[in-house]
mmCIF file of C-alpha atoms in Angstrom:
data_model
loop_
_atom_site.group_PDB
_atom_site.id
_atom_site.type_symbol
_atom_site.label_atom_id
_atom_site.label_comp_id
_atom_site.label_asym_id
_atom_site.label_seq_id
_atom_site.Cartn_x
_atom_site.Cartn_y
_atom_site.Cartn_z
ATOM 1 C CA ASP A 1 56.386 -17.129 20.600
ATOM 2 C CA ALA A 2 53.559 -14.366 20.328
ATOM 3 C CA GLY A 3 52.303 -15.182 16.963
ATOM 4 C CA VAL A 4 52.643 -12.484 13.848
ATOM 5 C CA ILE A 5 52.122 -8.952 15.359
ATOM 6 C CA GLN A 6 50.226 -6.605 13.829
ATOM 7 C CA SER A 7 49.766 -2.834 14.681
ATOM 8 C CA PRO A 8 47.842 -0.844 14.942
ATOM 9 C CA ARG A 9 44.547 -3.143 15.201
ATOM 10 C CA HIS A 10 42.283 -0.366 14.138
ATOM 11 C CA GLU A 11 43.083 2.483 12.242
ATOM 12 C CA VAL A 12 40.686 5.425 11.303
ATOM 13 C CA THR A 13 41.678 7.801 9.013
ATOM 14 C CA GLU A 14 40.841 10.931 6.394
ATOM 15 C CA MET A 15 40.870 10.570 3.018
ATOM 16 C CA GLY A 16 44.509 11.936 1.575
ATOM 17 C CA GLN A 17 46.200 10.853 4.697
ATOM 18 C CA GLU A 18 49.217 8.708 4.719
ATOM 19 C CA VAL A 19 48.521 5.418 6.729
ATOM 20 C CA THR A 20 51.368 2.863 8.119
ATOM 21 C CA LEU A 21 50.745 -0.549 8.805
ATOM 22 C CA ARG A 22 53.146 -2.641 10.665
ATOM 23 C CA CYS A 23 53.957 -6.625 11.256
ATOM 24 C CA LYS A 24 55.971 -8.677 13.291
ATOM 25 C CA PRO A 25 56.903 -11.861 11.866
ATOM 26 C CA ILE A 26 57.297 -15.231 13.692
ATOM 27 C CA SER A 27 61.155 -15.436 14.826
ATOM 28 C CA GLY A 28 62.495 -17.927 12.205
ATOM 29 C CA HIS A 29 60.042 -17.431 9.519
ATOM 30 C CA ASN A 30 61.618 -16.480 6.426
ATOM 31 C CA SER A 31 58.382 -15.810 4.381
ATOM 32 C CA LEU A 32 55.631 -12.796 5.094
ATOM 33 C CA PHE A 33 52.667 -12.010 3.454
ATOM 34 C CA TRP A 34 50.546 -8.984 3.325
ATOM 35 C CA TYR A 35 46.870 -9.951 2.621
ATOM 36 C CA ARG A 36 43.587 -7.802 2.185
ATOM 37 C CA GLN A 37 40.133 -8.817 2.783
ATOM 38 C CA THR A 38 36.532 -7.361 1.826
ATOM 39 C CA MET A 39 32.985 -8.475 1.808
ATOM 40 C CA MET A 40 33.152 -7.783 -1.983
ATOM 41 C CA ARG A 41 36.654 -9.675 -2.685
ATOM 42 C CA GLY A 42 37.591 -11.799 -0.176
ATOM 43 C CA LEU A 43 41.481 -12.339 0.547
ATOM 44 C CA GLU A 44 43.734 -11.474 -1.909
ATOM 45 C CA LEU A 45 47.352 -11.293 -1.696
ATOM 46 C CA LEU A 46 48.965 -8.126 -2.076
ATOM 47 C CA ILE A 47 53.209 -8.950 -1.870
ATOM 48 C CA TYR A 48 55.138 -11.612 -0.634
ATOM 49 C CA PHE A 49 58.918 -11.504 0.475
ATOM 50 C CA ASN A 50 61.041 -13.933 0.931
ATOM 51 C CA ASN A 51 64.304 -13.505 3.001
ATOM 52 C CA ASN A 52 63.229 -9.999 3.114
ATOM 53 C CA VAL A 53 63.056 -9.416 -0.652
ATOM 54 C CA PRO A 54 59.864 -8.573 -2.499
ATOM 55 C CA ILE A 55 59.005 -11.607 -4.516
ATOM 56 C CA ASP A 56 55.496 -11.211 -6.040
ATOM 57 C CA ASP A 57 53.845 -7.742 -5.572
ATOM 58 C CA SER A 58 51.661 -8.278 -8.525
ATOM 59 C CA GLY A 59 48.475 -7.871 -6.156
ATOM 60 C CA MET A 60 49.392 -4.542 -4.618
ATOM 61 C CA PRO A 61 46.821 -2.793 -6.442
ATOM 62 C CA GLU A 62 48.228 0.830 -7.311
ATOM 63 C CA ASP A 63 51.053 2.790 -6.820
ATOM 64 C CA ARG A 64 49.696 4.248 -3.560
ATOM 65 C CA PHE A 65 50.686 1.148 -2.056
ATOM 66 C CA SER A 66 54.165 0.289 -0.836
ATOM 67 C CA ALA A 67 55.176 -2.540 1.546
ATOM 68 C CA LYS A 68 59.283 -2.974 2.845
ATOM 69 C CA MET A 69 60.937 -5.671 4.894
ATOM 70 C CA PRO A 70 64.215 -4.175 6.243
ATOM 71 C CA ASN A 71 64.973 -6.514 8.359
ATOM 72 C CA ALA A 72 63.480 -10.093 8.875
ATOM 73 C CA SER A 73 61.484 -8.952 12.009
ATOM 74 C CA PHE A 74 59.945 -6.174 10.767
ATOM 75 C CA SER A 75 57.821 -4.882 7.607
ATOM 76 C CA THR A 76 55.348 -2.123 6.624
ATOM 77 C CA LEU A 77 52.481 -1.890 4.446
ATOM 78 C CA LYS A 78 51.821 1.760 3.621
ATOM 79 C CA ILE A 79 49.045 3.531 1.553
ATOM 80 C CA GLN A 80 49.915 7.233 0.340
ATOM 81 C CA PRO A 81 47.193 8.800 -0.272
ATOM 82 C CA SER A 82 44.667 6.490 1.043
ATOM 83 C CA GLU A 83 40.903 6.385 -0.167
ATOM 84 C CA PRO A 84 37.377 5.277 1.139
ATOM 85 C CA ARG A 85 38.096 2.238 -1.065
ATOM 86 C CA ASP A 86 41.028 1.014 0.877
ATOM 87 C CA SER A 87 39.332 0.402 3.621
ATOM 88 C CA ALA A 88 39.634 -3.262 4.636
ATOM 89 C CA VAL A 89 40.927 -5.681 7.055
ATOM 90 C CA TYR A 90 44.802 -5.890 6.114
ATOM 91 C CA PHE A 91 46.193 -9.308 7.538
ATOM 92 C CA CYS A 92 50.060 -10.178 7.794
ATOM 93 C CA ALA A 93 50.940 -13.584 7.999
ATOM 94 C CA SER A 94 54.566 -15.079 7.890
ATOM 95 C CA SER A 95 55.332 -19.146 7.383
ATOM 96 C CA LEU A 96 58.688 -21.199 7.335
ATOM 97 C CA GLY A 97 60.294 -21.997 3.969
ATOM 98 C CA GLN A 98 59.741 -20.239 0.439
ATOM 99 C CA GLY A 99 56.421 -20.145 -1.253
ATOM 100 C CA PHE A 100 53.091 -21.348 -0.344
ATOM 101 C CA ASN A 101 53.554 -24.826 0.505
ATOM 102 C CA THR A 102 53.642 -24.325 3.984
ATOM 103 C CA GLU A 103 51.201 -23.379 7.002
ATOM 104 C CA ALA A 104 50.720 -19.659 7.380
ATOM 105 C CA PHE A 105 50.189 -18.024 10.065
ATOM 106 C CA PHE A 106 48.158 -14.837 10.269
ATOM 107 C CA GLY A 107 48.400 -11.905 12.518
ATOM 108 C CA GLN A 108 45.278 -10.595 14.242
ATOM 109 C CA GLY A 109 44.878 -7.790 11.382
ATOM 110 C CA THR A 110 44.455 -4.037 10.909
ATOM 111 C CA ARG A 111 40.836 -2.864 10.367
ATOM 112 C CA LEU A 112 41.397 -0.183 8.591
ATOM 113 C CA THR A 113 38.455 2.840 8.353
ATOM 114 C CA VAL A 114 39.253 5.990 5.505
ATOM 115 C CA VAL A 115 36.367 8.405 5.877
ATOM 116 C CA GLY B 1 44.780 -16.372 -13.424
ATOM 117 C CA GLN B 2 44.414 -19.152 -11.069
ATOM 118 C CA GLN B 3 40.672 -18.974 -9.748
ATOM 119 C CA VAL B 4 39.517 -20.828 -6.896
ATOM 120 C CA MET B 5 35.533 -21.342 -6.799
ATOM 121 C CA GLN B 6 33.901 -22.139 -2.859
ATOM 122 C CA ILE B 7 30.454 -23.456 -2.100
ATOM 123 C CA PRO B 8 27.955 -22.882 -0.738
ATOM 124 C CA GLN B 9 28.509 -19.777 0.343
ATOM 125 C CA TYR B 10 26.747 -19.620 3.382
ATOM 126 C CA GLN B 11 25.396 -22.675 5.429
ATOM 127 C CA HIS B 12 23.168 -22.752 8.403
ATOM 128 C CA VAL B 13 22.501 -26.308 10.192
ATOM 129 C CA GLN B 14 21.308 -27.684 13.122
ATOM 130 C CA GLU B 15 23.617 -28.716 16.029
ATOM 131 C CA GLY B 16 24.344 -32.323 15.194
ATOM 132 C CA GLU B 17 23.831 -32.365 11.516
ATOM 133 C CA ASP B 18 26.939 -32.649 8.842
ATOM 134 C CA PHE B 19 28.227 -29.950 6.834
ATOM 135 C CA THR B 20 30.272 -29.720 3.760
ATOM 136 C CA THR B 21 31.907 -26.985 1.524
ATOM 137 C CA TYR B 22 33.776 -27.902 -1.727
ATOM 138 C CA CYS B 23 36.610 -25.962 -3.231
ATOM 139 C CA ASN B 24 37.206 -26.053 -7.108
ATOM 140 C CA SER B 25 40.369 -24.683 -8.949
ATOM 141 C CA SER B 26 40.143 -23.624 -12.637
ATOM 142 C CA THR B 27 44.007 -25.146 -12.687
ATOM 143 C CA THR B 28 46.200 -28.243 -11.013
ATOM 144 C CA LEU B 29 46.827 -27.519 -7.656
ATOM 145 C CA SER B 30 50.340 -28.296 -6.163
ATOM 146 C CA ASN B 31 48.694 -28.303 -2.579
ATOM 147 C CA ILE B 32 45.602 -27.034 -0.998
ATOM 148 C CA GLN B 33 45.160 -25.732 2.610
ATOM 149 C CA TRP B 34 42.571 -25.134 4.429
ATOM 150 C CA TYR B 35 41.868 -22.661 7.097
ATOM 151 C CA LYS B 36 39.104 -21.681 9.729
ATOM 152 C CA GLN B 37 38.136 -17.792 10.716
ATOM 153 C CA ARG B 38 35.869 -17.091 13.868
ATOM 154 C CA PRO B 39 33.939 -14.071 13.579
ATOM 155 C CA GLY B 40 35.676 -10.892 13.945
ATOM 156 C CA GLY B 41 39.157 -12.941 13.750
ATOM 157 C CA HIS B 42 41.678 -14.323 11.742
ATOM 158 C CA PRO B 43 42.225 -17.261 9.395
ATOM 159 C CA VAL B 44 43.830 -20.039 11.346
ATOM 160 C CA PHE B 45 45.372 -22.860 9.220
ATOM 161 C CA LEU B 46 43.716 -26.317 9.748
ATOM 162 C CA ILE B 47 45.658 -28.775 7.517
ATOM 163 C CA GLN B 48 47.095 -28.771 3.793
ATOM 164 C CA LEU B 49 47.155 -31.453 1.400
ATOM 165 C CA VAL B 50 49.344 -32.598 -1.070
ATOM 166 C CA LYS B 51 48.907 -36.029 -2.774
ATOM 167 C CA SER B 52 46.148 -36.792 -5.590
ATOM 168 C CA GLY B 53 43.377 -38.354 -3.823
ATOM 169 C CA GLU B 54 44.482 -37.673 -0.140
ATOM 170 C CA VAL B 55 42.125 -37.564 2.715
ATOM 171 C CA LYS B 56 43.038 -36.387 6.187
ATOM 172 C CA LYS B 57 41.055 -36.515 9.339
ATOM 173 C CA GLN B 58 41.052 -34.258 12.112
ATOM 174 C CA LYS B 59 38.377 -35.822 14.839
ATOM 175 C CA ARG B 60 34.953 -35.021 13.349
ATOM 176 C CA LEU B 61 36.514 -32.888 9.986
ATOM 177 C CA THR B 62 37.607 -35.375 7.016
ATOM 178 C CA PHE B 63 39.431 -33.299 4.046
ATOM 179 C CA GLN B 64 39.875 -34.435 0.970
ATOM 180 C CA PHE B 65 41.890 -33.481 -2.287
ATOM 181 C CA GLY B 66 40.728 -35.014 -5.901
ATOM 182 C CA GLU B 67 42.117 -37.242 -8.150
ATOM 183 C CA ALA B 68 43.280 -34.635 -10.461
ATOM 184 C CA LYS B 69 44.162 -32.369 -7.796
ATOM 185 C CA LYS B 70 41.512 -29.542 -8.893
ATOM 186 C CA ASN B 71 39.177 -29.958 -6.140
ATOM 187 C CA SER B 72 38.862 -30.587 -2.650
ATOM 188 C CA SER B 73 36.361 -31.067 -0.041
ATOM 189 C CA LEU B 74 35.730 -30.372 4.161
ATOM 190 C CA HIS B 75 33.417 -32.636 5.879
ATOM 191 C CA ILE B 76 32.222 -31.951 9.268
ATOM 192 C CA THR B 77 30.490 -34.627 11.127
ATOM 193 C CA ALA B 78 28.318 -33.947 13.672
ATOM 194 C CA THR B 79 28.198 -30.137 13.705
ATOM 195 C CA GLN B 80 29.159 -28.220 16.734
ATOM 196 C CA THR B 81 28.731 -24.398 18.010
ATOM 197 C CA THR B 82 32.000 -24.116 18.258
ATOM 198 C CA ASP B 83 32.547 -24.789 14.465
ATOM 199 C CA VAL B 84 31.182 -21.534 13.721
ATOM 200 C CA GLY B 85 32.844 -19.724 11.454
ATOM 201 C CA THR B 86 34.100 -19.580 7.862
ATOM 202 C CA TYR B 87 35.761 -21.772 6.025
ATOM 203 C CA PHE B 88 38.577 -21.107 3.740
ATOM 204 C CA CYS B 89 40.210 -23.189 0.934
ATOM 205 C CA ALA B 90 43.650 -21.890 -0.462
ATOM 206 C CA GLY B 91 45.159 -23.477 -3.702
ATOM 207 C CA GLY B 92 49.300 -23.361 -3.553
ATOM 208 C CA GLY B 93 51.627 -23.124 -6.066
ATOM 209 C CA ASN B 94 53.438 -20.019 -7.294
ATOM 210 C CA LYS B 95 50.694 -18.111 -4.759
ATOM 211 C CA LEU B 96 47.827 -19.224 -2.489
ATOM 212 C CA VAL B 97 44.649 -18.248 -4.300
ATOM 213 C CA PHE B 98 41.849 -18.303 -1.562
ATOM 214 C CA GLY B 99 38.357 -19.231 -2.236
ATOM 215 C CA ALA B 100 35.056 -16.968 -1.326
ATOM 216 C CA GLY B 101 35.158 -19.279 1.662
ATOM 217 C CA THR B 102 31.874 -20.585 3.410
ATOM 218 C CA ILE B 103 30.296 -19.083 6.210
ATOM 219 C CA LEU B 104 28.969 -21.913 8.647
ATOM 220 C CA ARG B 105 26.148 -20.999 11.209
ATOM 221 C CA VAL B 106 25.083 -24.271 13.750
ATOM 222 C CA LYS B 107 21.501 -23.613 15.272
ATOM 223 C CA SER B 108 21.841 -25.230 19.012
#
């Protein structure tokens, strides 16, 4: 398996623009997580899906952020409108099973820069 | 909410020296996971501890979970340049809360 696949790897956008990050989890994994990593705040969980259903979105910072998982092999994280403080590395991770009690496999991440 | 504190923030060692990073949670954890992130890379799972007082070894790495399941440590014996990176603990339960990480630099 190719692992968790994220695209794009790098994104530079202007403030106010819409940004969509994409993730393909490992086949057969039924939990998917979106994390954000910054120097100031470290790794933060944004949202967690199990069997394509959002279970915990308490980490989503604002209404500008939204995430979907239309099927077991695809998820998106959208920021609209983007702001400079959204600049970070966004990781998608997947795991087998439910919850946070199994190994999480992280994608390579998307480095987002909002200017 | 649950908080996971990790110390030290940064450690610079001579190759061959030992290294330890410590993790403390404000609440009892159902499990603790450890991850390594190389510079410019993504977190990679190392191990999960579940039982109170559990000790696991992976070659030169020794992982411990405290008796009260609120603290954990990772010890690396005789560091090598390949050990360079950031080591994160993550407390599991209703969610996985990551510590801030310990950055390890190794001088050869």
